[in-house]
DNA sequence: TTGAAAGCGCTAACAT
DNA sequence: ATGTTAGCGCTTTCAA
């Protein structure tokens, strides 16, 4: 709807533009060249010989104005290079047209495209994104508080929060939607992917390719997503008849994976597969396995990562990984948040976005 | 509809306030618990028994207020969970406290930490960053226009622009500073790193490690930074007595590097080194060289990248690369922009931030 | 359809 | 030091 109106205005504008490009060939000096201050609706009104409210109406989605005034106004506006001041608009409307997005450093690094599409989607409707980046193990509470103070209309949070933060949002009537995180609080909607299911699939694939003893490397208990994936994997092992995996905690990055295997040393040979909580860890483990221990992957030992990082597909790795459709998760989240803005009282919604296991060359193929 | 509800809420609020000023003394429950609308400075003023401007002063850096009023005001503010509305502030002050940052998709992907620190630096002063992400080969003109419409106070641009865009910024009195890009326009400051010099160093290192015939893989002529690096490298070869390098254009990513070497096939064997315009390309080339052609790096052929991407250090690669201090470039840029906001007429400044050649295992060591 | 006028919540003269 | 008042640039009743 907002998109539509914007479009309409743009079309009108285009129309005017076309006209003047014919008419103004000779008048080449834009009036505002030397101007310090940008034109306001009053300036436009004066030039067009109408009231300021007329100008406002012409630039409003549902403003009523006669064709004649509309034309006069648009012409004057063009002449003065007038663009409605969004800040004044915000103050008047009580909507900042700002959306807050909180992501972890990890996500920012590994979902660059998703971030971009979030920005793009927002700017399509003329809104903007206020991005906050926090550490993967931190709670987003302070970030939320900051966003709230900046009067964002909605907040999308791809990090853990406490109920207190959720309450703050609710108090401020600012829709909050969580991505890949759950919270027992009716006001917050959430977008998740079937993390458990996909880890079951991982276990199944390893089982059917002959693995028995497996190792899971996680990023520590304060890392929500890591814990989630670990739980899914452990369950998956049980479901698919694998022994419980060994668990190792390390840092949530390349060095963590490297260190985990280094710590294990030769004893890592007893494992048939190592599953890591994310790609960087998996890559670290993979490098250690190959270069330090001297094992062949996947024939000696299989390796699975998570998140389908850009590097995963690089020839030297070809890492089997899980791709999360972060792009769509973000879009869904934005959608949910704006929907609640219109209907604050509606029931909590939890949307699920599919993810996908990408089998590459660090795992064996099923024989079937 | 939304307006109506807002109105109703407002009325309730007024009602509550009126009552509470009579009743409150004893009730200690945070007053705003159920409140929809946030408290304004008027609410605080009323509760504190002072004028609204007194409240404003207390919350202003250089506001004068007696200890007593200050205390009353702060107490009331705390009571109502009052936070000054930044939008109203913006309108009044004529400053949005928003900074625009334009980066290419490539930069967003490969300088994640820098991006974060930019966000953090901004929020330290209570300002926020509006990030725009564009394609590496695009001009930032539209992005700039959008930011200008959103009334950003400054814009930092790490992408190419035309003089027209610069002029727009100047017209709007919005300081614009370019990162790693030059423009012949007095109003725009810039932050660059010595791209040419560092490429001379690359050439020198290759020369002293015995390389003769070298290949440069660039990202096409519409990619400014790629062209810049190529030129630097070509000059470097001349300076250090190397034959002019062969030049190959490809896409500015991993697949581009892969494809470049694939195209060359066996004839790549005649080269002693390949220098790529960035890390992903270098990595692609490296993989192709090793896995497809079957060459040993660095003994058969050396490889050099650029940007010191996270992956460059991974054991399977150990790519020699150039680290750009994007973090500092961003900070410098922000600094310059705000400085010009205070002094719009001051001379153009071009700051240089050092970069560094990181020798890893895809190049040979100097014998000396 | 149009214009006048009252906000939106703040800052900054200005006056006291 | 404090209160009064006039903006900042919009949107939106309310009359005409």
Tab-separated table of N, CA, C and O in Angstrom, chain A residues 266-354:
chain	number	residue	atom	x	y	z
A	266	UNK	N	45.929	-37.053	18.443
A	266	UNK	CA	45.759	-38.312	17.718
A	266	UNK	C	44.455	-39.029	18.070
A	266	UNK	O	43.935	-39.817	17.284
A	267	UNK	N	43.950	-38.725	19.264
A	267	UNK	CA	42.743	-39.441	19.681
A	267	UNK	C	41.530	-39.090	18.826
A	267	UNK	O	40.482	-39.717	18.944
A	268	UNK	N	41.695	-38.104	17.983
A	268	UNK	CA	40.580	-37.734	17.120
A	268	UNK	C	40.314	-38.829	16.089
A	268	UNK	O	39.246	-38.920	15.490
A	269	UNK	N	41.310	-39.676	15.900
A	269	UNK	CA	41.190	-40.742	14.912
A	269	UNK	C	40.055	-41.724	15.212
A	269	UNK	O	39.593	-42.429	14.329
A	270	UNK	N	39.635	-41.744	16.452
A	270	UNK	CA	38.566	-42.694	16.780
A	270	UNK	C	37.203	-42.249	16.256
A	270	UNK	O	36.252	-43.014	16.240
A	271	UNK	N	37.142	-40.984	15.822
A	271	UNK	CA	35.855	-40.498	15.329
A	271	UNK	C	35.679	-40.729	13.832
A	271	UNK	O	36.639	-40.697	13.067
A	272	UNK	N	34.428	-40.927	13.470
A	272	UNK	CA	34.107	-41.108	12.057
A	272	UNK	C	33.633	-39.804	11.421
A	272	UNK	O	33.579	-39.683	10.202
A	273	UNK	N	33.252	-38.880	12.288
A	273	UNK	CA	32.764	-37.611	11.757
A	273	UNK	C	32.834	-36.524	12.812
A	273	UNK	O	32.714	-36.801	14.004
A	274	UNK	N	33.058	-35.302	12.361
A	274	UNK	CA	32.934	-34.187	13.290
A	274	UNK	C	31.935	-33.181	12.737
A	274	UNK	O	31.971	-32.814	11.562
A	275	UNK	N	31.035	-32.808	13.612
A	275	UNK	CA	29.993	-31.851	13.258
A	275	UNK	C	30.266	-30.587	14.070
A	275	UNK	O	30.459	-30.668	15.282
A	276	UNK	N	30.315	-29.461	13.390
A	276	UNK	CA	30.602	-28.218	14.109
A	276	UNK	C	29.376	-27.327	14.148
A	276	UNK	O	28.491	-27.423	13.289
A	277	UNK	N	29.321	-26.469	15.129
A	277	UNK	CA	28.163	-25.593	15.309
A	277	UNK	C	28.057	-24.521	14.237
A	277	UNK	O	27.000	-23.939	14.038
A	278	UNK	N	29.168	-24.262	13.546
A	278	UNK	CA	29.092	-23.340	12.412
A	278	UNK	C	30.229	-23.604	11.425
A	278	UNK	O	31.122	-24.415	11.696
A	279	UNK	N	30.202	-22.929	10.325
A	279	UNK	CA	31.192	-23.160	9.279
A	279	UNK	C	32.629	-22.820	9.673
A	279	UNK	O	33.531	-23.627	9.448
A	280	UNK	N	32.851	-21.648	10.218
A	280	UNK	CA	34.238	-21.334	10.570
A	280	UNK	C	34.856	-22.408	11.468
A	280	UNK	O	35.995	-22.830	11.239
A	281	UNK	N	34.112	-22.869	12.456
A	281	UNK	CA	34.627	-23.926	13.327
A	281	UNK	C	34.907	-25.190	12.517
A	281	UNK	O	35.931	-25.854	12.700
A	282	UNK	N	33.985	-25.514	11.646
A	282	UNK	CA	34.140	-26.715	10.833
A	282	UNK	C	35.383	-26.598	9.958
A	282	UNK	O	36.151	-27.560	9.806
A	283	UNK	N	35.592	-25.416	9.428
A	283	UNK	CA	36.742	-25.191	8.559
A	283	UNK	C	38.044	-25.311	9.352
A	283	UNK	O	39.045	-25.872	8.882
A	284	UNK	N	38.023	-24.784	10.551
A	284	UNK	CA	39.193	-24.889	11.415
A	284	UNK	C	39.483	-26.351	11.720
A	284	UNK	O	40.629	-26.814	11.636
A	285	UNK	N	38.425	-27.060	12.046
A	285	UNK	CA	38.583	-28.482	12.350
A	285	UNK	C	39.107	-29.219	11.126
A	285	UNK	O	40.028	-30.038	11.214
A	286	UNK	N	38.534	-28.900	9.997
A	286	UNK	CA	38.918	-29.537	8.742
A	286	UNK	C	40.401	-29.332	8.450
A	286	UNK	O	41.130	-30.280	8.119
A	287	UNK	N	40.841	-28.104	8.598
A	287	UNK	CA	42.255	-27.815	8.350
A	287	UNK	C	43.156	-28.567	9.326
A	287	UNK	O	44.193	-29.113	8.936
A	288	UNK	N	42.750	-28.608	10.570
A	288	UNK	CA	43.553	-29.316	11.574
A	288	UNK	C	43.598	-30.801	11.247
A	288	UNK	O	44.648	-31.449	11.298
A	289	UNK	N	42.450	-31.330	10.904
A	289	UNK	CA	42.341	-32.752	10.572
A	289	UNK	C	43.275	-33.114	9.417
A	289	UNK	O	44.030	-34.085	9.470
A	290	UNK	N	43.219	-32.293	8.396
A	290	UNK	CA	44.026	-32.586	7.212
A	290	UNK	C	45.503	-32.277	7.410
A	290	UNK	O	46.358	-33.131	7.186
A	291	UNK	N	45.771	-31.068	7.816
A	291	UNK	CA	47.164	-30.628	7.836
A	291	UNK	C	47.922	-31.043	9.089
A	291	UNK	O	49.094	-31.368	9.024
A	292	UNK	N	47.268	-31.013	10.228
A	292	UNK	CA	47.970	-31.331	11.466
A	292	UNK	C	47.945	-32.826	11.760
A	292	UNK	O	48.972	-33.432	12.048
A	293	UNK	N	46.752	-33.412	11.691
A	293	UNK	CA	46.641	-34.840	12.004
A	293	UNK	C	46.991	-35.706	10.791
A	293	UNK	O	47.464	-36.827	10.928
A	294	UNK	N	46.721	-35.177	9.621
A	294	UNK	CA	47.033	-35.927	8.413
A	294	UNK	C	45.967	-36.926	7.997
A	294	UNK	O	46.242	-37.936	7.367
A	295	UNK	N	44.741	-36.624	8.347
A	295	UNK	CA	43.651	-37.513	7.958
A	295	UNK	C	43.079	-37.098	6.610
A	295	UNK	O	43.190	-35.946	6.200
A	296	UNK	N	42.449	-38.039	5.955
A	296	UNK	CA	41.769	-37.694	4.718
A	296	UNK	C	40.291	-37.482	4.987
A	296	UNK	O	39.650	-38.281	5.661
A	297	UNK	N	39.807	-36.374	4.463
A	297	UNK	CA	38.381	-36.062	4.582
A	297	UNK	C	37.789	-36.179	3.192
A	297	UNK	O	38.355	-35.617	2.243
A	298	UNK	N	36.737	-36.906	2.976
A	298	UNK	CA	35.898	-37.561	3.976
A	298	UNK	C	36.214	-39.044	4.219
A	298	UNK	O	35.509	-39.663	5.020
A	299	UNK	N	37.200	-39.609	3.540
A	299	UNK	CA	37.326	-41.068	3.668
A	299	UNK	C	37.695	-41.525	5.079
A	299	UNK	O	37.143	-42.484	5.589
A	300	UNK	N	38.597	-40.799	5.734
A	300	UNK	CA	38.928	-41.157	7.116
A	300	UNK	C	37.899	-40.620	8.109
A	300	UNK	O	37.530	-41.263	9.077
A	301	UNK	N	37.498	-39.406	7.837
A	301	UNK	CA	36.584	-38.748	8.772
A	301	UNK	C	35.772	-37.701	8.011
A	301	UNK	O	36.285	-37.029	7.116
A	302	UNK	N	34.500	-37.600	8.334
A	302	UNK	CA	33.644	-36.642	7.645
A	302	UNK	C	33.520	-35.355	8.464
A	302	UNK	O	33.678	-35.370	9.679
A	303	UNK	N	33.207	-34.270	7.796
A	303	UNK	CA	33.067	-32.989	8.493
A	303	UNK	C	31.812	-32.257	8.005
A	303	UNK	O	31.548	-32.189	6.807
A	304	UNK	N	31.073	-31.727	8.955
A	304	UNK	CA	29.865	-30.975	8.620
A	304	UNK	C	29.868	-29.629	9.349
A	304	UNK	O	30.176	-29.566	10.540
A	305	UNK	N	29.534	-28.598	8.625
A	305	UNK	CA	29.456	-27.263	9.228
A	305	UNK	C	28.020	-26.775	9.303
A	305	UNK	O	27.076	-27.567	9.256
A	306	UNK	N	27.869	-25.468	9.395
A	306	UNK	CA	26.528	-24.898	9.468
A	306	UNK	C	26.566	-23.424	9.086
A	306	UNK	O	27.410	-22.687	9.599
A	307	UNK	N	25.655	-23.047	8.231
A	307	UNK	CA	25.407	-21.663	7.781
A	307	UNK	C	25.771	-21.396	6.324
A	307	UNK	O	25.471	-20.326	5.794
A	308	UNK	N	26.428	-22.368	5.721
A	308	UNK	CA	26.807	-22.195	4.326
A	308	UNK	C	27.445	-20.850	4.037
A	308	UNK	O	26.977	-20.061	3.218
A	309	UNK	N	28.490	-20.635	4.755
A	309	UNK	CA	29.337	-19.465	4.555
A	309	UNK	C	29.878	-19.433	3.126
A	309	UNK	O	30.048	-20.477	2.516
A	310	UNK	N	30.152	-18.265	2.642
A	310	UNK	CA	30.707	-18.100	1.293
A	310	UNK	C	31.871	-19.057	1.006
A	310	UNK	O	31.961	-19.672	-0.054
A	311	UNK	N	32.759	-19.201	1.953
A	311	UNK	CA	33.950	-20.035	1.781
A	311	UNK	C	33.654	-21.516	1.690
A	311	UNK	O	34.460	-22.278	1.161
A	312	UNK	N	32.539	-21.916	2.232
A	312	UNK	CA	32.250	-23.349	2.308
A	312	UNK	C	32.360	-24.014	0.943
A	312	UNK	O	32.824	-25.144	0.817
A	313	UNK	N	31.964	-23.298	-0.078
A	313	UNK	CA	31.964	-23.886	-1.416
A	313	UNK	C	33.323	-23.815	-2.097
A	313	UNK	O	33.521	-24.407	-3.155
A	314	UNK	N	34.254	-23.060	-1.549
A	314	UNK	CA	35.564	-22.960	-2.181
A	314	UNK	C	36.169	-24.349	-2.358
A	314	UNK	O	36.081	-25.195	-1.484
A	315	UNK	N	36.813	-24.535	-3.491
A	315	UNK	CA	37.339	-25.850	-3.862
A	315	UNK	C	38.205	-26.518	-2.801
A	315	UNK	O	38.161	-27.728	-2.636
A	316	UNK	N	38.996	-25.749	-2.107
A	316	UNK	CA	39.875	-26.352	-1.113
A	316	UNK	C	39.093	-26.928	0.059
A	316	UNK	O	39.605	-27.730	0.824
A	317	UNK	N	37.865	-26.497	0.205
A	317	UNK	CA	37.061	-27.016	1.298
A	317	UNK	C	35.900	-27.885	0.815
A	317	UNK	O	35.839	-29.053	1.114
A	318	UNK	N	34.988	-27.297	0.092
A	318	UNK	CA	33.811	-28.059	-0.318
A	318	UNK	C	33.069	-28.616	0.876
A	318	UNK	O	32.687	-29.780	0.923
A	319	UNK	N	32.864	-27.758	1.841
A	319	UNK	CA	32.293	-28.183	3.118
A	319	UNK	C	30.789	-28.450	3.073
A	319	UNK	O	30.007	-27.619	2.628
A	320	UNK	N	30.409	-29.591	3.542
A	320	UNK	CA	28.989	-29.901	3.697
A	320	UNK	C	28.441	-29.017	4.807
A	320	UNK	O	29.035	-28.909	5.876
A	321	UNK	N	27.337	-28.365	4.524
A	321	UNK	CA	26.853	-27.378	5.485
A	321	UNK	C	25.338	-27.224	5.400
A	321	UNK	O	24.688	-27.803	4.525
A	322	UNK	N	24.801	-26.448	6.297
A	322	UNK	CA	23.366	-26.200	6.293
A	322	UNK	C	23.118	-24.753	5.902
A	322	UNK	O	23.673	-23.840	6.501
A	323	UNK	N	22.312	-24.571	4.889
A	323	UNK	CA	22.028	-23.210	4.466
A	323	UNK	C	20.745	-22.720	5.104
A	323	UNK	O	19.698	-23.349	5.007
A	324	UNK	N	20.849	-21.598	5.751
A	324	UNK	CA	19.661	-21.002	6.327
A	324	UNK	C	19.227	-19.867	5.431
A	324	UNK	O	20.040	-19.065	4.995
A	325	UNK	N	17.953	-19.781	5.196
A	325	UNK	CA	17.471	-18.743	4.303
A	325	UNK	C	17.284	-17.438	5.070
A	325	UNK	O	16.175	-16.966	5.276
A	326	UNK	N	18.393	-16.872	5.470
A	326	UNK	CA	18.360	-15.671	6.294
A	326	UNK	C	17.647	-14.529	5.587
A	326	UNK	O	16.949	-13.739	6.211
A	327	UNK	N	17.832	-14.464	4.323
A	327	UNK	CA	17.149	-13.459	3.519
A	327	UNK	C	15.643	-13.475	3.796
A	327	UNK	O	15.060	-12.475	4.188
A	328	UNK	N	15.064	-14.630	3.621
A	328	UNK	CA	13.627	-14.725	3.844
A	328	UNK	C	13.222	-14.558	5.299
A	328	UNK	O	12.149	-14.047	5.600
A	329	UNK	N	14.090	-14.997	6.182
A	329	UNK	CA	13.776	-14.840	7.595
A	329	UNK	C	13.656	-13.354	7.923
A	329	UNK	O	12.730	-12.923	8.615
A	330	UNK	N	14.580	-12.604	7.396
A	330	UNK	CA	14.571	-11.162	7.619
A	330	UNK	C	13.299	-10.535	7.042
A	330	UNK	O	12.635	-9.734	7.702
A	331	UNK	N	12.993	-10.909	5.826
A	331	UNK	CA	11.810	-10.332	5.199
A	331	UNK	C	10.543	-10.674	5.974
A	331	UNK	O	9.705	-9.811	6.230
A	332	UNK	N	10.430	-11.931	6.363
A	332	UNK	CA	9.277	-12.365	7.148
A	332	UNK	C	9.175	-11.562	8.436
A	332	UNK	O	8.106	-11.135	8.849
A	333	UNK	N	10.318	-11.385	9.048
A	333	UNK	CA	10.351	-10.682	10.323
A	333	UNK	C	9.865	-9.241	10.166
A	333	UNK	O	9.042	-8.756	10.947
A	334	UNK	N	10.345	-8.602	9.139
A	334	UNK	CA	9.939	-7.224	8.885
A	334	UNK	C	8.429	-7.156	8.660
A	334	UNK	O	7.727	-6.310	9.207
A	335	UNK	N	7.968	-8.107	7.886
A	335	UNK	CA	6.547	-8.202	7.591
A	335	UNK	C	5.725	-8.352	8.875
A	335	UNK	O	4.769	-7.607	9.111
A	336	UNK	N	6.130	-9.301	9.685
A	336	UNK	CA	5.420	-9.550	10.940
A	336	UNK	C	5.395	-8.303	11.822
A	336	UNK	O	4.365	-7.965	12.413
A	337	UNK	N	6.509	-7.651	11.890
A	337	UNK	CA	6.604	-6.491	12.764
A	337	UNK	C	5.654	-5.381	12.313
A	337	UNK	O	4.901	-4.828	13.121
A	338	UNK	N	5.655	-5.098	11.028
A	338	UNK	CA	4.777	-4.036	10.550
A	338	UNK	C	3.315	-4.428	10.676
A	338	UNK	O	2.449	-3.581	10.883
A	339	UNK	N	3.068	-5.717	10.538
A	339	UNK	CA	1.694	-6.175	10.699
A	339	UNK	C	1.223	-5.900	12.127
A	339	UNK	O	0.103	-5.449	12.344
A	340	UNK	N	2.084	-6.143	13.079
A	340	UNK	CA	1.683	-5.912	14.465
A	340	UNK	C	1.531	-4.420	14.772
A	340	UNK	O	0.777	-4.037	15.667
A	341	UNK	N	2.224	-3.624	14.034
A	341	UNK	CA	2.099	-2.183	14.233
A	341	UNK	C	0.660	-1.766	13.946
A	341	UNK	O	0.094	-0.909	14.619
A	342	UNK	N	0.081	-2.417	12.950
A	342	UNK	CA	-1.305	-2.110	12.604
A	342	UNK	C	-2.289	-2.770	13.560
A	342	UNK	O	-3.375	-2.272	13.783
A	343	UNK	N	-1.880	-3.917	14.088
A	343	UNK	CA	-2.793	-4.662	14.944
A	343	UNK	C	-2.037	-5.149	16.181
A	343	UNK	O	-1.689	-6.322	16.279
A	344	UNK	N	-1.816	-4.241	17.093
A	344	UNK	CA	-0.947	-4.504	18.251
A	344	UNK	C	-1.428	-5.663	19.109
A	344	UNK	O	-0.639	-6.346	19.749
A	345	UNK	N	-2.721	-5.912	19.109
A	345	UNK	CA	-3.245	-6.906	20.025
A	345	UNK	C	-3.293	-8.330	19.493
A	345	UNK	O	-3.674	-9.242	20.202
A	346	UNK	N	-2.939	-8.487	18.249
A	346	UNK	CA	-3.140	-9.807	17.642
A	346	UNK	C	-2.243	-10.874	18.281
A	346	UNK	O	-1.257	-10.579	18.936
A	347	UNK	N	-2.645	-12.130	18.051
A	347	UNK	CA	-1.929	-13.240	18.673
A	347	UNK	C	-0.496	-13.351	18.199
A	347	UNK	O	-0.152	-12.920	17.101
A	348	UNK	N	0.284	-13.968	19.026
A	348	UNK	CA	1.688	-14.212	18.695
A	348	UNK	C	1.797	-15.127	17.481
A	348	UNK	O	1.054	-16.099	17.347
A	349	UNK	N	2.709	-14.805	16.600
A	349	UNK	CA	2.912	-15.634	15.422
A	349	UNK	C	4.335	-16.164	15.400
A	349	UNK	O	5.281	-15.434	15.695
A	350	UNK	N	4.470	-17.436	15.082
A	350	UNK	CA	5.813	-18.000	14.919
A	350	UNK	C	5.898	-18.596	13.520
A	350	UNK	O	5.251	-19.586	13.218
A	351	UNK	N	6.652	-17.945	12.681
A	351	UNK	CA	6.781	-18.406	11.299
A	351	UNK	C	8.019	-19.275	11.158
A	351	UNK	O	9.028	-19.030	11.808
A	352	UNK	N	7.914	-20.264	10.316
A	352	UNK	CA	9.078	-21.104	10.101
A	352	UNK	C	9.573	-20.943	8.671
A	352	UNK	O	8.788	-20.895	7.740
A	353	UNK	N	10.872	-20.818	8.527
A	353	UNK	CA	11.465	-20.705	7.200
A	353	UNK	C	12.414	-21.888	7.002
A	353	UNK	O	13.267	-22.148	7.842
A	354	UNK	N	12.234	-22.571	5.911
A	354	UNK	CA	13.018	-23.788	5.660
A	354	UNK	C	14.526	-23.552	5.581
A	354	UNK	O	14.982	-22.504	5.151
